[in-house]
Tab-separated table of C-alpha atoms in Angstrom:
chain	number	residue	atom	x	y	z
Q	1	UNK	CA	0.000	0.001	0.002
Q	2	UNK	CA	1.223	3.510	-0.759
Q	3	UNK	CA	0.964	5.562	2.397
Q	4	UNK	CA	0.001	9.216	2.094
Q	5	UNK	CA	1.824	12.264	3.309
Q	6	UNK	CA	0.169	13.379	6.520
Q	7	UNK	CA	-0.505	17.116	6.449
Q	8	UNK	CA	-1.090	18.790	9.774
Q	9	UNK	CA	-0.815	22.185	11.363
Q	10	UNK	CA	-1.477	21.568	15.026
Q	11	UNK	CA	-1.356	24.651	17.282
Q	12	UNK	CA	-0.680	23.962	20.941
Q	13	UNK	CA	-3.762	25.106	22.847
Q	14	UNK	CA	-3.770	24.966	26.621
Q	15	UNK	CA	-7.002	23.447	27.881
Q	16	UNK	CA	-8.112	21.951	31.210
Q	17	UNK	CA	-7.800	18.547	29.490
Q	18	UNK	CA	-4.050	18.828	28.940
Q	19	UNK	CA	-1.923	16.856	31.380
Q	20	UNK	CA	1.319	18.402	30.103
Q	21	UNK	CA	2.743	20.568	27.371
Q	22	UNK	CA	3.112	18.769	24.070
Q	23	UNK	CA	5.279	19.984	21.191
Q	24	UNK	CA	3.973	22.631	18.826
Q	25	UNK	CA	4.108	20.676	15.577
Q	26	UNK	CA	3.238	23.579	13.314
Q	27	UNK	CA	6.856	23.984	12.169
Q	28	UNK	CA	7.124	20.435	10.845
Q	29	UNK	CA	3.864	20.110	8.990
Q	30	UNK	CA	4.221	16.659	7.431
Q	31	UNK	CA	5.247	13.156	8.375
Q	32	UNK	CA	5.821	11.015	5.276
Q	33	UNK	CA	5.390	7.270	5.872
Q	34	UNK	CA	7.654	5.423	3.429
Q	35	UNK	CA	6.595	2.153	1.850
Q	36	UNK	CA	7.854	-0.941	3.655
Q	37	UNK	CA	11.485	-1.627	2.826
Q	38	UNK	CA	14.246	-3.806	4.262
Q	39	UNK	CA	17.399	-1.663	4.267
Q	40	UNK	CA	19.170	-4.021	6.695
Q	41	UNK	CA	17.878	-7.307	5.324
Q	42	UNK	CA	14.729	-9.148	6.333
Q	43	UNK	CA	13.122	-7.912	9.522
Q	44	UNK	CA	14.695	-9.507	12.598
Q	45	UNK	CA	16.200	-8.637	15.960
Q	46	UNK	CA	19.593	-8.405	14.251
Q	47	UNK	CA	18.285	-6.047	11.601
Q	48	UNK	CA	16.635	-3.958	14.337
Q	49	UNK	CA	20.005	-3.733	16.130
Q	50	UNK	CA	21.752	-2.536	12.956
Q	51	UNK	CA	18.968	-0.076	12.192
Q	52	UNK	CA	19.034	1.234	15.771
Q	53	UNK	CA	22.766	1.994	15.476
Q	54	UNK	CA	22.141	3.874	12.218
Q	55	UNK	CA	19.239	5.766	13.783
Q	56	UNK	CA	21.251	6.802	16.836
Q	57	UNK	CA	24.011	8.152	14.592
Q	58	UNK	CA	21.588	10.864	13.429
Q	59	UNK	CA	21.277	12.302	16.976
Q	60	UNK	CA	23.815	14.040	19.190
Q	61	UNK	CA	24.381	13.062	22.816
Q	62	UNK	CA	21.954	15.632	24.146
Q	63	UNK	CA	19.216	14.380	21.867
Q	64	UNK	CA	19.794	10.682	22.621
Q	65	UNK	CA	19.566	11.430	26.337
Q	66	UNK	CA	15.900	12.264	25.721
Q	67	UNK	CA	14.974	8.827	24.404
Q	68	UNK	CA	17.636	6.254	25.379
Q	69	UNK	CA	17.134	4.971	28.919
Q	70	UNK	CA	18.355	2.241	31.214
Q	71	UNK	CA	16.793	-1.135	30.406
Q	72	UNK	CA	14.777	-1.226	33.626
Q	73	UNK	CA	13.918	2.472	33.775
Q	74	UNK	CA	10.581	3.165	35.410
Q	75	UNK	CA	9.353	4.963	32.284
Q	76	UNK	CA	9.102	1.643	30.451
Q	77	UNK	CA	5.758	1.091	32.151
Q	78	UNK	CA	4.296	4.589	31.691
Q	79	UNK	CA	3.268	4.178	28.041
Q	80	UNK	CA	-0.306	4.968	27.046
Q	81	UNK	CA	-2.854	4.740	24.234
Q	82	UNK	CA	-4.417	8.105	25.114
Q	83	UNK	CA	-4.086	11.276	23.003
Q	84	UNK	CA	-0.954	13.374	23.477
Q	85	UNK	CA	-2.741	16.128	25.396
Q	86	UNK	CA	-3.883	13.704	28.097
Q	87	UNK	CA	-0.707	11.915	29.197
Q	88	UNK	CA	3.029	12.555	29.262
Q	89	UNK	CA	5.223	10.030	27.467
Q	90	UNK	CA	8.874	9.094	27.642
Q	91	UNK	CA	11.023	9.464	24.538
Q	92	UNK	CA	11.120	11.764	21.538
Q	93	UNK	CA	8.108	12.559	19.347
Q	94	UNK	CA	8.220	12.071	15.596
Q	95	UNK	CA	7.337	15.744	15.168
Q	96	UNK	CA	10.601	16.831	16.779
Q	97	UNK	CA	12.744	14.807	14.368
Q	98	UNK	CA	14.230	16.289	11.232
Q	99	UNK	CA	13.700	14.622	7.844
Q	100	UNK	CA	16.795	12.372	8.096
Q	101	UNK	CA	15.947	11.298	11.608
Q	102	UNK	CA	12.358	10.481	10.660
Q	103	UNK	CA	13.506	8.502	7.637
Q	104	UNK	CA	15.915	6.552	9.824
Q	105	UNK	CA	13.129	5.904	12.364
Q	106	UNK	CA	10.917	4.342	9.684
Q	107	UNK	CA	13.897	2.305	8.461
Q	108	UNK	CA	14.180	1.033	12.019
Q	109	UNK	CA	10.483	0.155	12.248
Q	110	UNK	CA	10.665	-1.690	8.918
Q	111	UNK	CA	13.692	-3.610	10.207
Q	112	UNK	CA	12.124	-4.422	13.589
Q	113	UNK	CA	8.598	-5.371	12.450
Q	114	UNK	CA	7.105	-7.655	9.820
Q	115	UNK	CA	5.499	-6.083	6.779
Q	116	UNK	CA	2.130	-6.679	8.464
Q	117	UNK	CA	3.360	-4.997	11.636
Q	118	UNK	CA	4.837	-2.011	9.838
Q	119	UNK	CA	1.680	-1.482	7.806
Q	120	UNK	CA	-0.486	-1.671	10.932
Q	121	UNK	CA	1.608	1.137	12.449
Q	122	UNK	CA	1.329	3.222	9.278
Q	123	UNK	CA	-2.427	2.659	9.069
Q	124	UNK	CA	-2.973	3.667	12.699
Q	125	UNK	CA	-0.998	6.841	12.020
Q	126	UNK	CA	-3.130	7.414	8.914
Q	127	UNK	CA	-6.227	7.199	11.144
Q	128	UNK	CA	-4.598	9.782	13.401
Q	129	UNK	CA	-4.005	12.022	10.383
Q	130	UNK	CA	-7.708	11.640	9.564
Q	131	UNK	CA	-8.622	12.688	13.125
Q	132	UNK	CA	-6.199	15.633	12.905
Q	133	UNK	CA	-8.697	17.291	10.530
Q	134	UNK	CA	-11.523	17.095	13.084
Q	135	UNK	CA	-12.721	20.213	14.898
Q	136	UNK	CA	-11.534	18.777	18.238
Q	137	UNK	CA	-8.048	17.862	17.086
Q	138	UNK	CA	-6.336	20.903	18.613
Q	139	UNK	CA	-7.809	20.132	22.016
Q	140	UNK	CA	-6.719	16.479	22.011
Q	141	UNK	CA	-3.525	16.988	19.990
Q	142	UNK	CA	-4.549	14.332	17.474
Q	143	UNK	CA	-1.598	14.373	15.105
Q	144	UNK	CA	0.636	11.721	13.503
Q	145	UNK	CA	3.610	13.781	14.712
Q	146	UNK	CA	2.576	12.957	18.290
Q	147	UNK	CA	3.974	9.412	18.325
Q	148	UNK	CA	6.918	8.785	20.640
Q	149	UNK	CA	9.991	6.574	20.284
Q	150	UNK	CA	12.245	5.277	23.051
Q	151	UNK	CA	15.051	2.745	23.459
Q	152	UNK	CA	15.762	0.926	26.699
Q	153	UNK	CA	19.290	-0.412	27.185
Q	154	UNK	CA	21.998	-0.426	24.539
Q	155	UNK	CA	21.170	-2.189	21.240
Q	156	UNK	CA	23.515	-5.176	21.345
Q	157	UNK	CA	23.695	-8.886	20.560
Q	158	UNK	CA	25.242	-9.474	23.992
Q	159	UNK	CA	22.769	-7.842	26.390
Q	160	UNK	CA	18.999	-7.342	26.553
Q	161	UNK	CA	17.492	-4.159	25.176
Q	162	UNK	CA	14.039	-2.966	24.213
Q	163	UNK	CA	12.168	-0.300	22.318
Q	164	UNK	CA	8.813	1.462	22.450
Q	165	UNK	CA	6.821	3.258	19.807
Q	166	UNK	CA	3.371	4.657	20.272
Q	167	UNK	CA	0.874	7.410	20.630
Q	168	UNK	CA	-2.896	7.621	20.376
Q	169	UNK	CA	-4.233	4.074	19.838
Q	170	UNK	CA	-0.768	2.509	19.649
Q	171	UNK	CA	1.741	1.231	22.173
Q	172	UNK	CA	4.375	-1.274	21.004
Q	173	UNK	CA	6.805	-2.770	23.522
Q	174	UNK	CA	9.336	-5.154	22.018
Q	175	UNK	CA	12.066	-6.773	24.138
Q	176	UNK	CA	15.170	-8.249	22.513
Q	177	UNK	CA	17.909	-10.506	23.852
Q	178	UNK	CA	20.637	-12.341	21.954
Q	179	UNK	CA	19.376	-11.098	18.605
Q	180	UNK	CA	15.981	-12.679	19.295
Q	181	UNK	CA	12.734	-10.806	19.923
Q	182	UNK	CA	11.755	-12.269	23.281
Q	183	UNK	CA	8.481	-10.436	23.820
Q	184	UNK	CA	5.840	-8.238	22.185
Q	185	UNK	CA	4.181	-7.825	25.560
Q	186	UNK	CA	2.476	-5.587	26.461
Q	187	UNK	CA	1.334	-4.042	23.193
Q	188	UNK	CA	-1.779	-2.028	22.388
Q	189	UNK	CA	-3.078	-1.889	18.804
Q	190	UNK	CA	-6.171	0.174	18.141
Q	191	UNK	CA	-7.628	2.780	15.844
Q	192	UNK	CA	-10.225	5.476	15.340
Q	193	UNK	CA	-11.618	5.458	12.712
Q	194	UNK	CA	-11.413	1.988	11.244
Q	195	UNK	CA	-12.904	2.364	7.775
Q	196	UNK	CA	-12.105	5.691	6.118
Q	197	UNK	CA	-10.577	7.404	3.099
Q	198	UNK	CA	-7.637	9.805	3.469
Q	199	UNK	CA	-6.266	11.760	0.506
Q	200	UNK	CA	-7.819	9.302	-1.920
Q	201	UNK	CA	-6.529	6.150	-0.183
Q	202	UNK	CA	-9.087	3.781	1.333
Q	203	UNK	CA	-8.283	2.122	4.674
Q	204	UNK	CA	-9.659	-0.680	6.826
Q	205	UNK	CA	-7.753	-0.661	10.100
Q	206	UNK	CA	-8.379	-3.231	12.830
Q	207	UNK	CA	-11.471	-4.615	11.150
Q	208	UNK	CA	-9.492	-7.690	10.009
Q	209	UNK	CA	-8.814	-8.523	13.654
Q	210	UNK	CA	-12.532	-8.162	14.410
Q	211	UNK	CA	-13.515	-10.336	11.457
Q	212	UNK	CA	-10.957	-13.035	12.371
Q	213	UNK	CA	-12.452	-13.286	15.850
Q	214	UNK	CA	-15.980	-13.382	14.528
Q	215	UNK	CA	-15.000	-16.238	12.185
Q	216	UNK	CA	-14.202	-18.347	15.261
Q	217	UNK	CA	-17.518	-17.475	16.901
Q	218	UNK	CA	-19.427	-18.059	13.641
Q	219	UNK	CA	-17.947	-21.568	13.366
Q	220	UNK	CA	-19.234	-22.624	16.819
Q	221	UNK	CA	-22.442	-24.546	17.307
Q	222	UNK	CA	-25.163	-23.257	19.629
Q	223	UNK	CA	-23.935	-25.128	22.688
Q	224	UNK	CA	-20.393	-23.906	22.133
Q	225	UNK	CA	-21.582	-20.333	21.698
Q	226	UNK	CA	-23.346	-20.499	25.041
Q	227	UNK	CA	-20.093	-21.513	26.720
Q	228	UNK	CA	-18.076	-18.912	24.766
Q	229	UNK	CA	-20.374	-16.037	25.766
Q	230	UNK	CA	-18.198	-13.227	27.164
Q	231	UNK	CA	-21.131	-11.469	28.801
Q	232	UNK	CA	-21.441	-7.686	28.845
Q	233	UNK	CA	-19.106	-5.605	26.719
Q	234	UNK	CA	-16.691	-3.858	29.123
Q	235	UNK	CA	-16.005	-0.126	29.009
Q	236	UNK	CA	-12.419	-0.810	27.942
Q	237	UNK	CA	-9.914	-3.640	27.637
Q	238	UNK	CA	-9.096	-5.100	31.039
Q	239	UNK	CA	-5.332	-5.494	30.563
Q	240	UNK	CA	-4.485	-2.164	28.908
Q	241	UNK	CA	-1.870	0.428	29.846
Q	242	UNK	CA	-1.425	0.779	33.577
Q	243	UNK	CA	-2.771	-2.742	34.115
Q	244	UNK	CA	0.516	-4.621	34.304
Q	245	UNK	CA	0.080	-7.845	36.261
Q	246	UNK	CA	-3.704	-7.958	35.780
Q	247	UNK	CA	-4.873	-11.433	34.716
Q	248	UNK	CA	-8.643	-11.662	34.199
Q	249	UNK	CA	-10.519	-14.809	35.217
Q	250	UNK	CA	-10.465	-17.371	32.427
Q	251	UNK	CA	-13.766	-17.305	30.531
Q	252	UNK	CA	-15.225	-18.863	27.444
Q	253	UNK	CA	-14.763	-22.037	25.463
Q	254	UNK	CA	-11.516	-24.033	25.753
Q	255	UNK	CA	-9.781	-24.900	22.493
Q	256	UNK	CA	-9.706	-28.500	23.743
Q	257	UNK	CA	-13.492	-28.508	23.149
Q	258	UNK	CA	-13.164	-27.221	19.590
Q	259	UNK	CA	-13.013	-29.085	16.292
Q	260	UNK	CA	-9.884	-29.021	14.156
Q	261	UNK	CA	-11.412	-26.365	11.904
Q	262	UNK	CA	-12.372	-24.204	14.870
Q	263	UNK	CA	-8.889	-24.540	16.360
Q	264	UNK	CA	-7.344	-23.494	13.053
Q	265	UNK	CA	-9.551	-20.402	13.001
Q	266	UNK	CA	-8.514	-19.623	16.578
Q	267	UNK	CA	-4.829	-19.863	15.684
Q	268	UNK	CA	-5.438	-17.662	12.644
Q	269	UNK	CA	-6.982	-15.052	14.918
Q	270	UNK	CA	-4.066	-15.194	17.361
Q	271	UNK	CA	-1.697	-14.732	14.418
Q	272	UNK	CA	-3.298	-11.357	13.675
Q	273	UNK	CA	-1.379	-10.019	16.654
Q	274	UNK	CA	1.675	-12.287	16.648
Q	275	UNK	CA	2.338	-11.435	12.990
Q	276	UNK	CA	3.448	-7.956	14.074
Q	277	UNK	CA	6.730	-9.660	14.977
Q	278	UNK	CA	9.441	-10.463	12.422
Q	279	UNK	CA	8.658	-13.747	10.696
Q	280	UNK	CA	11.153	-15.939	12.548
Q	281	UNK	CA	10.070	-14.645	15.944
Q	282	UNK	CA	6.371	-14.917	15.027
Q	283	UNK	CA	6.867	-18.538	13.962
Q	284	UNK	CA	8.591	-19.407	17.233
Q	285	UNK	CA	5.854	-17.701	19.240
Q	286	UNK	CA	3.083	-19.463	17.306
Q	287	UNK	CA	4.800	-22.787	18.001
Q	288	UNK	CA	4.871	-21.974	21.725
Q	289	UNK	CA	1.169	-21.176	21.650
Q	290	UNK	CA	0.328	-24.284	19.625
Q	291	UNK	CA	1.881	-26.347	22.432
Q	292	UNK	CA	-0.529	-24.802	24.965
Q	293	UNK	CA	-3.528	-24.536	22.652
Q	294	UNK	CA	-5.680	-26.937	24.696
Q	295	UNK	CA	-5.360	-24.501	27.628
Q	296	UNK	CA	-6.360	-21.446	25.597
Q	297	UNK	CA	-9.959	-20.213	25.821
Q	298	UNK	CA	-12.071	-18.061	23.517
Q	299	UNK	CA	-14.787	-15.689	24.675
Q	300	UNK	CA	-16.951	-13.466	22.478
Q	301	UNK	CA	-19.928	-11.147	22.636
Q	302	UNK	CA	-21.207	-8.905	19.870
Q	303	UNK	CA	-21.519	-9.000	16.116
Q	304	UNK	CA	-19.419	-8.741	12.967
Q	305	UNK	CA	-20.350	-5.095	12.365
Q	306	UNK	CA	-17.588	-2.522	12.502
Q	307	UNK	CA	-19.315	0.010	14.751
Q	308	UNK	CA	-21.244	-2.164	17.212
Q	309	UNK	CA	-20.217	-2.958	20.803
Q	310	UNK	CA	-18.170	-6.180	20.621
Q	311	UNK	CA	-15.668	-7.855	22.953
Q	312	UNK	CA	-13.349	-10.802	22.490
Q	313	UNK	CA	-10.833	-12.359	24.878
Q	314	UNK	CA	-8.401	-15.140	24.030
Q	315	UNK	CA	-6.563	-16.346	27.092
Q	316	UNK	CA	-4.064	-19.036	28.017
Q	317	UNK	CA	-1.118	-19.566	30.370
Q	318	UNK	CA	1.143	-17.251	28.344
Q	319	UNK	CA	-1.367	-15.265	26.321
Q	320	UNK	CA	-4.047	-12.626	26.734
Q	321	UNK	CA	-5.562	-11.012	23.651
Q	322	UNK	CA	-8.443	-8.592	24.003
Q	323	UNK	CA	-10.429	-6.839	21.273
Q	324	UNK	CA	-13.010	-4.154	22.016
Q	325	UNK	CA	-15.173	-2.491	19.395
Q	326	UNK	CA	-16.533	0.457	21.354
Q	327	UNK	CA	-19.571	1.161	19.175
Q	328	UNK	CA	-19.032	4.923	19.575
Q	329	UNK	CA	-16.606	7.560	18.357
Q	330	UNK	CA	-14.746	10.499	19.925
Q	331	UNK	CA	-13.888	12.219	16.649
Q	332	UNK	CA	-16.876	13.851	14.985
Q	333	UNK	CA	-15.420	13.143	11.555
Q	334	UNK	CA	-15.059	9.450	12.533
Q	335	UNK	CA	-18.734	8.981	13.424
Q	336	UNK	CA	-19.936	5.482	12.504
Q	337	UNK	CA	-16.519	4.494	11.111
Q	338	UNK	CA	-15.329	2.213	13.923
Q	339	UNK	CA	-13.222	2.529	17.086
Q	340	UNK	CA	-11.049	-0.351	18.309
Q	341	UNK	CA	-8.953	-1.056	21.376
Q	342	UNK	CA	-6.948	-4.287	21.429
Q	343	UNK	CA	-4.278	-5.705	23.749
Q	344	UNK	CA	-1.663	-8.401	23.423
Q	345	UNK	CA	0.038	-9.671	26.558
Q	346	UNK	CA	2.187	-12.566	27.630
Q	347	UNK	CA	1.684	-12.442	31.417
Q	348	UNK	CA	4.840	-14.556	31.781
Q	349	UNK	CA	6.979	-12.113	29.819
Q	350	UNK	CA	5.776	-8.527	30.111
Q	351	UNK	CA	8.648	-6.257	29.049
Q	352	UNK	CA	10.704	-9.404	28.411
Q	353	UNK	CA	11.098	-10.002	32.130
């Protein structure tokens, strides 16, 4: 997909909503999202390490001090999916990078994520660019420039390190050790809107995750659906930012009670999140989850419509996936176009610990 240039002109407006001062992005104006490329070879932890070294070379020591932290720094856990005006983040925002630095950042993301993962990031930022044209954008600081990047530890093949990238409706936390991506947990992937057109390009963001989950539910018989019923749709995901260590009660239908076809559909749904990882790491993670599949449960309530209240939870010993379709919108220009919050956690390996 060819990603558009995101035009903005956000003025910083102090409002009672603002939790902190966010950068005035008016001087930057655009954030081009390059097509997916592999400048350091296929995406992998090794490629991410090489790309990180190249990225850091574009910043002086004073600049790197803003976004390179100790591996176990407290700020690793203060990430958020909220708009920039509502919460302070650690790291450096895209809008404060010059053109070379931004280009190097996207080279890093393309080296550290699969094509699917990179395109999810770009699509979420496209949704943010769409929201940036809404009448309330100044108040909330909806802007694709307001996505933050941070590194924890020193990128190395000899010692663990990690990186974060996120903003409104996105929070990626990848932990690396020995040139292997050890964990994607915790990571938030959402969007508002979901189905929209921006500068002539049509998008469907997050709806594929929704449809994959519904395919599992749709394949169940009536008795199985009764067991899989997730009950009331919650106000938000239960294991989101600030909920480290929270493990909801297991609910729903165990994969051990599913047919082979149903189990395949469940694994396909799980892969929607795991496929954010580079291919070799995603394959290893899917093999780990296949080994515990009998202990993984599936719970669902809602429909297959993009803008209706829907909730899914997939949960096992080392996995929690949540998907919430809110059924409402914050952005006036996103009305009826979908609003998703999703979480991926490995409760045994949050932040690679």
